[in-house]
PDB file of C-alpha atoms in Angstrom:
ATOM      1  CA  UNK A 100       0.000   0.000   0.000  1.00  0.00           C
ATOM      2  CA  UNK A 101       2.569   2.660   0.527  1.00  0.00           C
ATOM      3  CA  UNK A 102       4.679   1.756  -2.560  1.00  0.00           C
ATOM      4  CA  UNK A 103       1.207   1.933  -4.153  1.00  0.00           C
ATOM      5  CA  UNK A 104      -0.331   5.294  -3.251  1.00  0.00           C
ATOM      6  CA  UNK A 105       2.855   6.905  -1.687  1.00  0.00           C
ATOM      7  CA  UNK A 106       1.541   8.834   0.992  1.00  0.00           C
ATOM      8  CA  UNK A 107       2.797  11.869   2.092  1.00  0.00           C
ATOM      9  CA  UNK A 108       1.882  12.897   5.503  1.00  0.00           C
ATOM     10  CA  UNK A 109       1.711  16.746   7.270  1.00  0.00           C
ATOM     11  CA  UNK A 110       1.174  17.055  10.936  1.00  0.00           C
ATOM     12  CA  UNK A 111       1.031  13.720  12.252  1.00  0.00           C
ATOM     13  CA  UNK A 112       3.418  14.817  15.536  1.00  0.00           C
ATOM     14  CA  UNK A 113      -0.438  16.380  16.426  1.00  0.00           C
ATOM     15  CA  UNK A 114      -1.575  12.731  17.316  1.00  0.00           C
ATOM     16  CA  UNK A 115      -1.127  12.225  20.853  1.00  0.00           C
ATOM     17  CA  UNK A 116       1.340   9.111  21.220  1.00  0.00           C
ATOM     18  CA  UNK A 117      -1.061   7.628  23.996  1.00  0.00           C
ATOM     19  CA  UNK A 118      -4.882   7.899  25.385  1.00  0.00           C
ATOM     20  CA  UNK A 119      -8.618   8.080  23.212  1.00  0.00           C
ATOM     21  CA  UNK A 120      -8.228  10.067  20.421  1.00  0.00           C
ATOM     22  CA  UNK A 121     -10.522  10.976  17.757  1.00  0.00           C
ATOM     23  CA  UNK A 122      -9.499  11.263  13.810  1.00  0.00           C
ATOM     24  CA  UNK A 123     -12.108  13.643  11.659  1.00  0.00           C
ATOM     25  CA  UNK A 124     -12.267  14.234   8.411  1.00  0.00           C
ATOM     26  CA  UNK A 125     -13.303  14.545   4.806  1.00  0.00           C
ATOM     27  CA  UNK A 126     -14.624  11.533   2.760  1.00  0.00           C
ATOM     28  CA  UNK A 127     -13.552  11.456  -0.724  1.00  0.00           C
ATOM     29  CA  UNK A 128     -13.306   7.701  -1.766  1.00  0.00           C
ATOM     30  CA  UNK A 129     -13.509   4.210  -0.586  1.00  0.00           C
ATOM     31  CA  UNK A 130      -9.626   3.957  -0.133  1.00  0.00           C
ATOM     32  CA  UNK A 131      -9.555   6.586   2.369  1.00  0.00           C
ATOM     33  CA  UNK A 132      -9.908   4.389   5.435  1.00  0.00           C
ATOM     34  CA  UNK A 133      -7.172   1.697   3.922  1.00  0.00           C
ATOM     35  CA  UNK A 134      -4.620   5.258   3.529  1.00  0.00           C
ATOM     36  CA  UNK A 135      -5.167   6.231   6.932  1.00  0.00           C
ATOM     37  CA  UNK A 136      -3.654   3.144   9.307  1.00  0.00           C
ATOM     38  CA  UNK A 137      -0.365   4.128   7.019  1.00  0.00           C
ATOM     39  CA  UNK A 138      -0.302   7.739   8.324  1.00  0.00           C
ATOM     40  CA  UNK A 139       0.413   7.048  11.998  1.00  0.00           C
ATOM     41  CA  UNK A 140       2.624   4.487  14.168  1.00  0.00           C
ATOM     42  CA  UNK A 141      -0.733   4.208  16.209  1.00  0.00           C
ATOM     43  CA  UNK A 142      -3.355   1.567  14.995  1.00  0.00           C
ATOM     44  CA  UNK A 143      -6.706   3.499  13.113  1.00  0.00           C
ATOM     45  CA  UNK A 144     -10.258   1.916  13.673  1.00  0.00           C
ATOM     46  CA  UNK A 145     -13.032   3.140  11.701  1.00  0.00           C
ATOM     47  CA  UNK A 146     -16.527   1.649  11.306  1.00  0.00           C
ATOM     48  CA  UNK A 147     -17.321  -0.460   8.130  1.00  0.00           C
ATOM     49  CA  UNK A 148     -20.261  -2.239   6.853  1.00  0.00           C
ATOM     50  CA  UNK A 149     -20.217  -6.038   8.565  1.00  0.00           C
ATOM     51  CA  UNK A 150     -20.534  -7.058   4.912  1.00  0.00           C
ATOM     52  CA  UNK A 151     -17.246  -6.604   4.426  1.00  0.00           C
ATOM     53  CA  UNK A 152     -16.236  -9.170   7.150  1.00  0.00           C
ATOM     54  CA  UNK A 153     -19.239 -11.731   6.361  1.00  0.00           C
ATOM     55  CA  UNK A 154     -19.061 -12.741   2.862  1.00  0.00           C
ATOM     56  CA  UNK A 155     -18.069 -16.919   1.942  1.00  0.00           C
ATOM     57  CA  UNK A 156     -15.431 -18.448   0.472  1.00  0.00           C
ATOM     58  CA  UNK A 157     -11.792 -17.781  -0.146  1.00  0.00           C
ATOM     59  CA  UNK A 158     -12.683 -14.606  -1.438  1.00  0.00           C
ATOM     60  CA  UNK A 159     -14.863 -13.770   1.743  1.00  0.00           C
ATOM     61  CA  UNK A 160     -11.681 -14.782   3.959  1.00  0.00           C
ATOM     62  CA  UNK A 161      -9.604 -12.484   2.420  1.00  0.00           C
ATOM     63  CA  UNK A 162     -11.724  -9.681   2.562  1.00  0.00           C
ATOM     64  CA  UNK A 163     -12.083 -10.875   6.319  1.00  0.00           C
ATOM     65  CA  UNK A 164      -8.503 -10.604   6.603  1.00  0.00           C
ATOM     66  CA  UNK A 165      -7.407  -7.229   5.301  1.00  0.00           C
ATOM     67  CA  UNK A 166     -10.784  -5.397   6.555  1.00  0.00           C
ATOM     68  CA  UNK A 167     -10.284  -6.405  10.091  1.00  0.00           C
ATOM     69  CA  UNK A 168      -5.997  -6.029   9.295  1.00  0.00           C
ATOM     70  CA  UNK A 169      -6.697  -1.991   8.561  1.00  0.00           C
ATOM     71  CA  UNK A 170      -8.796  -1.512  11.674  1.00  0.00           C
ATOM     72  CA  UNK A 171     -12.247  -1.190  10.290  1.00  0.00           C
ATOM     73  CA  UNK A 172     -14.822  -2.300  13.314  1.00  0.00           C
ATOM     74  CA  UNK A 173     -18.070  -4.465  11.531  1.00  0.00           C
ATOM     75  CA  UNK A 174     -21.319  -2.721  12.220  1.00  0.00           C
ATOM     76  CA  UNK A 175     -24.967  -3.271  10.894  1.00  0.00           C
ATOM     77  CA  UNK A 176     -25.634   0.220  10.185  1.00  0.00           C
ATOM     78  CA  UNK A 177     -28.722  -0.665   7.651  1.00  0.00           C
ATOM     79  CA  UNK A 178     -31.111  -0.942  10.474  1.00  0.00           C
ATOM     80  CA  UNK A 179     -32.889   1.368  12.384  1.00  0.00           C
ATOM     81  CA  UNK A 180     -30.443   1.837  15.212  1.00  0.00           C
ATOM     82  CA  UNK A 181     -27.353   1.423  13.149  1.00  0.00           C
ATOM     83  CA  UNK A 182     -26.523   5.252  13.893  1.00  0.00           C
ATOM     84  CA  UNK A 183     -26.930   4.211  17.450  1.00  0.00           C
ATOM     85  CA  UNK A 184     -24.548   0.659  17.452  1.00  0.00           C
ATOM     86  CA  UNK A 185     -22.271   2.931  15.249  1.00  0.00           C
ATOM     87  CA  UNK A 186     -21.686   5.450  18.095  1.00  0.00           C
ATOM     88  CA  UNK A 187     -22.072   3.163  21.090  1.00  0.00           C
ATOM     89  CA  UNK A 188     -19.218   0.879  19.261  1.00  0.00           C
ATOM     90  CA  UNK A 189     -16.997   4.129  18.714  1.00  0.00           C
ATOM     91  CA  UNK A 190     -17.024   4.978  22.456  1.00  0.00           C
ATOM     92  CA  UNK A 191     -16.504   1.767  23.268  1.00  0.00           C
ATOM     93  CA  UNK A 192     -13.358   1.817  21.565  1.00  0.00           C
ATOM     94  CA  UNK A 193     -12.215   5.546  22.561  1.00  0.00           C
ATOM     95  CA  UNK A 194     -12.955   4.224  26.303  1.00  0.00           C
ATOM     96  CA  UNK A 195     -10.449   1.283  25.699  1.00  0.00           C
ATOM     97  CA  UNK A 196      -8.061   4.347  24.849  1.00  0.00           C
ATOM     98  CA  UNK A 197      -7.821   3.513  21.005  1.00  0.00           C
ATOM     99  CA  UNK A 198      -7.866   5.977  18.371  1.00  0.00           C
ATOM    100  CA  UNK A 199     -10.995   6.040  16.655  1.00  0.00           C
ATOM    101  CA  UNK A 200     -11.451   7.568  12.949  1.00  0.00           C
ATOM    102  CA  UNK A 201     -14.851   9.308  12.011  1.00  0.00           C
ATOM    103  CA  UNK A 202     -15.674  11.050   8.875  1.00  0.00           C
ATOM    104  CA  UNK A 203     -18.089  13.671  10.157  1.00  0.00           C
ATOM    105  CA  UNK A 204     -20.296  13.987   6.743  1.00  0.00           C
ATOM    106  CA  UNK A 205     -21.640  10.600   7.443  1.00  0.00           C
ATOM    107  CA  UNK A 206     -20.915   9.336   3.476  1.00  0.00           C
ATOM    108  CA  UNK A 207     -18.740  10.044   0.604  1.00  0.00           C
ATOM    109  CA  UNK A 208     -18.800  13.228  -0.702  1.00  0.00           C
ATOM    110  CA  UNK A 209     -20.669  13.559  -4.194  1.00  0.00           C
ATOM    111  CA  UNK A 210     -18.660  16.012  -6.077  1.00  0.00           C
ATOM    112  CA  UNK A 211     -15.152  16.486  -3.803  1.00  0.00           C
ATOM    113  CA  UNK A 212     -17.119  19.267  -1.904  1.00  0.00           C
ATOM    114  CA  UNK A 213     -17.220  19.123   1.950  1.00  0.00           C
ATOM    115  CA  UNK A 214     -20.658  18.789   2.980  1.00  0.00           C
ATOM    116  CA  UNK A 215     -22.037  19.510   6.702  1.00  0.00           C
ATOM    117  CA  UNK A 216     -21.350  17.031   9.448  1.00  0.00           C
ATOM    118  CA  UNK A 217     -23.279  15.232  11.501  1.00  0.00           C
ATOM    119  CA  UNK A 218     -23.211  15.614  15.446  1.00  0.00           C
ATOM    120  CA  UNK A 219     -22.205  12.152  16.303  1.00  0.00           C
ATOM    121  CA  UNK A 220     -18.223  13.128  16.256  1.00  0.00           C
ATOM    122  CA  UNK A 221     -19.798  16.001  19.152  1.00  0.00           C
ATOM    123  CA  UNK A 222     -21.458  13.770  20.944  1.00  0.00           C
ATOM    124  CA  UNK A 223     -18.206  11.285  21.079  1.00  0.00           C
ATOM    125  CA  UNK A 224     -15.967  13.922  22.234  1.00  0.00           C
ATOM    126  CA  UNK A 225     -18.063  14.746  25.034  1.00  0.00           C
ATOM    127  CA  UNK A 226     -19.587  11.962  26.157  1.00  0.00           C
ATOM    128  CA  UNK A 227     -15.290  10.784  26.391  1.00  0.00           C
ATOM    129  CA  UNK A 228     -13.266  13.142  26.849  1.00  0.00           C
ATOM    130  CA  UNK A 229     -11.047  12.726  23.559  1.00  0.00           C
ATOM    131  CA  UNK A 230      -9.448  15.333  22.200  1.00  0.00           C
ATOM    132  CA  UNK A 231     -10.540  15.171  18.298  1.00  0.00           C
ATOM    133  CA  UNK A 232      -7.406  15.455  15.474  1.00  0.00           C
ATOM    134  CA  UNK A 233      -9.010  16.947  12.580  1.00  0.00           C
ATOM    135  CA  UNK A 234      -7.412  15.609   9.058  1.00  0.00           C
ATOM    136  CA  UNK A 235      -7.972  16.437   4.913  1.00  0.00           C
ATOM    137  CA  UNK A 236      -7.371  13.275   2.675  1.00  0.00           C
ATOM    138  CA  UNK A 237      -6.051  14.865  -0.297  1.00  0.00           C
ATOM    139  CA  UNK A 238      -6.115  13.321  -4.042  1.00  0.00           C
ATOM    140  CA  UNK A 239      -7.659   9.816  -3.300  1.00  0.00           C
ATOM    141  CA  UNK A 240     -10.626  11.015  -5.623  1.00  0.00           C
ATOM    142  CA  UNK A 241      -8.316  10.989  -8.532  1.00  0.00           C
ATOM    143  CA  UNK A 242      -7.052   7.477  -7.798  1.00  0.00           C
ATOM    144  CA  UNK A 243     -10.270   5.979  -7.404  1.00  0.00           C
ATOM    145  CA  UNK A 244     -13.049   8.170  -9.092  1.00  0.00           C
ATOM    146  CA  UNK A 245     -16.706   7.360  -7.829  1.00  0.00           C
ATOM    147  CA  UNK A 246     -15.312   5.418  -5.155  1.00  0.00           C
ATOM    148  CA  UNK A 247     -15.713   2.124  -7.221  1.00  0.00           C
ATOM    149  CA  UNK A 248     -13.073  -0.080  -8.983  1.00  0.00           C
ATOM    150  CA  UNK A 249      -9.751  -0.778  -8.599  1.00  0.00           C
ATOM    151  CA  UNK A 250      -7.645   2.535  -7.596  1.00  0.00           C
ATOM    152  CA  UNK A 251      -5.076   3.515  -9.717  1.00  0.00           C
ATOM    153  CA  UNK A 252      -1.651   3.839  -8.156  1.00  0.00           C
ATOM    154  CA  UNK A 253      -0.637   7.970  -7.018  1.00  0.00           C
ATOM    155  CA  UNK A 254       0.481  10.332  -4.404  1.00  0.00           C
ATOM    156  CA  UNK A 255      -1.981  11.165  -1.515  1.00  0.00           C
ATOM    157  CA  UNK A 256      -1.447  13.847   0.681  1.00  0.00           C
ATOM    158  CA  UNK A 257      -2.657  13.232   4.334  1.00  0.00           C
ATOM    159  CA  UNK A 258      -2.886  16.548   6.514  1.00  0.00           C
ATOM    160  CA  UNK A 259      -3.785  16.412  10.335  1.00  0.00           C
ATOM    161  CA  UNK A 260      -4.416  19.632  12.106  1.00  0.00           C
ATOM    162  CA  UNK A 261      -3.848  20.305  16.023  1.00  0.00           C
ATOM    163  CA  UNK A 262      -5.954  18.507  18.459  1.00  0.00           C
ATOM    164  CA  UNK A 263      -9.543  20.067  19.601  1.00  0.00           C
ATOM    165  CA  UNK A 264     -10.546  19.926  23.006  1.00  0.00           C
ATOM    166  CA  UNK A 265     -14.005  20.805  24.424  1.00  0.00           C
ATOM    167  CA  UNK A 266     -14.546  20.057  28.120  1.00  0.00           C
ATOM    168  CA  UNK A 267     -16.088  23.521  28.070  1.00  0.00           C
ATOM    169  CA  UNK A 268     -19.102  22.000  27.291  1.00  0.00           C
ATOM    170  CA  UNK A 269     -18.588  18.698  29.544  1.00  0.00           C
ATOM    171  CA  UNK A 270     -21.906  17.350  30.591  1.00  0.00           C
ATOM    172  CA  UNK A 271     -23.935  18.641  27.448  1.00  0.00           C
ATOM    173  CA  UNK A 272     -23.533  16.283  25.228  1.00  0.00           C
ATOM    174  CA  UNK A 273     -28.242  16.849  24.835  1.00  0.00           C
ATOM    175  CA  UNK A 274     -27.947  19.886  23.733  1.00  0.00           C
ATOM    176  CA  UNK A 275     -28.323  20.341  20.329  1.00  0.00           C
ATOM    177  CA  UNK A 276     -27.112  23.513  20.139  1.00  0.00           C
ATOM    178  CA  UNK A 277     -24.019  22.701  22.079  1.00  0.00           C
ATOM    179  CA  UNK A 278     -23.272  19.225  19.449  1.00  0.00           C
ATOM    180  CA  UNK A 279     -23.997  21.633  16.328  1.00  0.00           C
ATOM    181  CA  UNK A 280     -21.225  23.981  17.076  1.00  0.00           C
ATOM    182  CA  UNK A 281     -19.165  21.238  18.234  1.00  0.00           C
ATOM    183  CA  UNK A 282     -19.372  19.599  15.014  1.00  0.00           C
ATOM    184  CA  UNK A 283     -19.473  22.738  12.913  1.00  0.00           C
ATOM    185  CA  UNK A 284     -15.696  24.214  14.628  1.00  0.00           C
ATOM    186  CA  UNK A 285     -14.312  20.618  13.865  1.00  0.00           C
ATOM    187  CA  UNK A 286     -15.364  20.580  10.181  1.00  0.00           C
ATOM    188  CA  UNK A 287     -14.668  24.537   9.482  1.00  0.00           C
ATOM    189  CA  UNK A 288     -10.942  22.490  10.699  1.00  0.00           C
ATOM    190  CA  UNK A 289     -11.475  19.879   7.996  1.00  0.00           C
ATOM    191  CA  UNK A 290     -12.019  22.986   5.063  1.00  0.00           C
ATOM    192  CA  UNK A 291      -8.795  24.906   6.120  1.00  0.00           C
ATOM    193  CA  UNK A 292      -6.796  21.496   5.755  1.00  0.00           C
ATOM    194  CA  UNK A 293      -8.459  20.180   2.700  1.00  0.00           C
ATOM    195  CA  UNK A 294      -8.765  23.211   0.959  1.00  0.00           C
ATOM    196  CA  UNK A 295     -12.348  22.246  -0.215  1.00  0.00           C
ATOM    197  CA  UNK A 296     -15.782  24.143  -0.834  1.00  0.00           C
ATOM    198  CA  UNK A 297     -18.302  23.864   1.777  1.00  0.00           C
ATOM    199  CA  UNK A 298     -22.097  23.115   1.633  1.00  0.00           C
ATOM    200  CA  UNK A 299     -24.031  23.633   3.972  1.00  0.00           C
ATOM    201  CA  UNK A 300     -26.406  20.586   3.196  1.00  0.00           C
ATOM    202  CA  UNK A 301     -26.075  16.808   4.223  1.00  0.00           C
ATOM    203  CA  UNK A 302     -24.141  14.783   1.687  1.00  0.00           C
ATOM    204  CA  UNK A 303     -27.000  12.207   2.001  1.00  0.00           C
ATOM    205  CA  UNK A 304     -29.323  14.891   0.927  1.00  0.00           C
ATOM    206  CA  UNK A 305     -27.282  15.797  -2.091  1.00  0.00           C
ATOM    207  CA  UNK A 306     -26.689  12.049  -2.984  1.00  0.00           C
ATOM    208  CA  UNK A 307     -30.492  11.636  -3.255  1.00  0.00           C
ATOM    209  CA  UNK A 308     -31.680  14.957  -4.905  1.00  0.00           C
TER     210      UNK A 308
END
């Protein structure tokens, strides 16, 4: 993987070398969660679809193998409460003292733009404690356009900004006011790193229109 997509990383000293820690950041492509774990000494999880992890055969083994290898965390996120097992498994893992990786629009972006985030990544940080590391993924769009297919080999440029803190608002992890703001300082982070326009609509919303 890193003689394939050469990675170049900026900032990663900002990753705390111990202790929960929360990754956010921008969503360009499938192959963004299989760049991150080679950005960091520090093992990445990130939630995946338990499809990936449940599928027969030798080629359901091997997809087994290198999904769970990279960190990704199986979750049923097609039901109901999948937005609820997705956040309950994410503190569950930040309260083990892992680092945990979010991407705060919730989906891959449409058209490279950043779209709004969603106020799980505020509700993590308070209801634990960790400090959140926002990143930029940089260039994996042009490796694997649509997010589909095999990605063409390429540089990628991964860019981590300084950690965010907010026990300011410890204990208020109901308030919806409190998680918007939260979530809307972390991803006005993401835009200065990634260098991307911003909408101010759901990327789900965009996906469907």
């Amino acid at each position: 993987m890193r003689l394939m997509f050469r990675t170049r990383v900026e900032g990663v000293e900002n990753i705390p070398d111990d202790g929960p820690v929360i990754l956010a950041g921008n969503h360009l492509t499938f192959i963004d969660s299989v760049i991150m774990p080679l950005t960091c000494d520090r093992q990445v999880f990130f939630i995946g679809k338990d499809e990936y992890v449940t599928g027969k055969g030798l080629k359901g083994r091997l997809m087994a193998w290198f999904f769970t290898g990279v960190g990704m965390v199986p979750v049923d996120r097609d039901g109901g409460r999948g937005g609820v097992a997705a956040l309950m498994t994410g503190r569950r893992i930040l309260e083990e003292g892992h680092v945990f990786g979010i991407y705060p629009e919730g989906t891959r972006s449409p058209d490279g733009r950043l779209y709004r985030g969603r106020t799980g990544i505020a509700r993590l940080t308070l209801m634990t404690g960790a400090p959140v590391v926002p990143f930029a993924v940089i260039g994996t769009d042009k490796l694997q356009p649509g997010g589909a297919g095999l990605p063409r080999p390429g540089r990628v440029t991964v860019r981590f900004g300084e950690a965010m803190e907010f026990s300011r608002y410890e204990g208020m992890d109901r308030d919806r006011y409190v998680l918007r703001a939260v979530t809307d300082s972390v991803m006005t982070e993401v835009m200065r790193l990634s260098g991307q326009e911003y909408v101010d609509m759901y990327a789900s919303k965009a996906k469907a229109a």
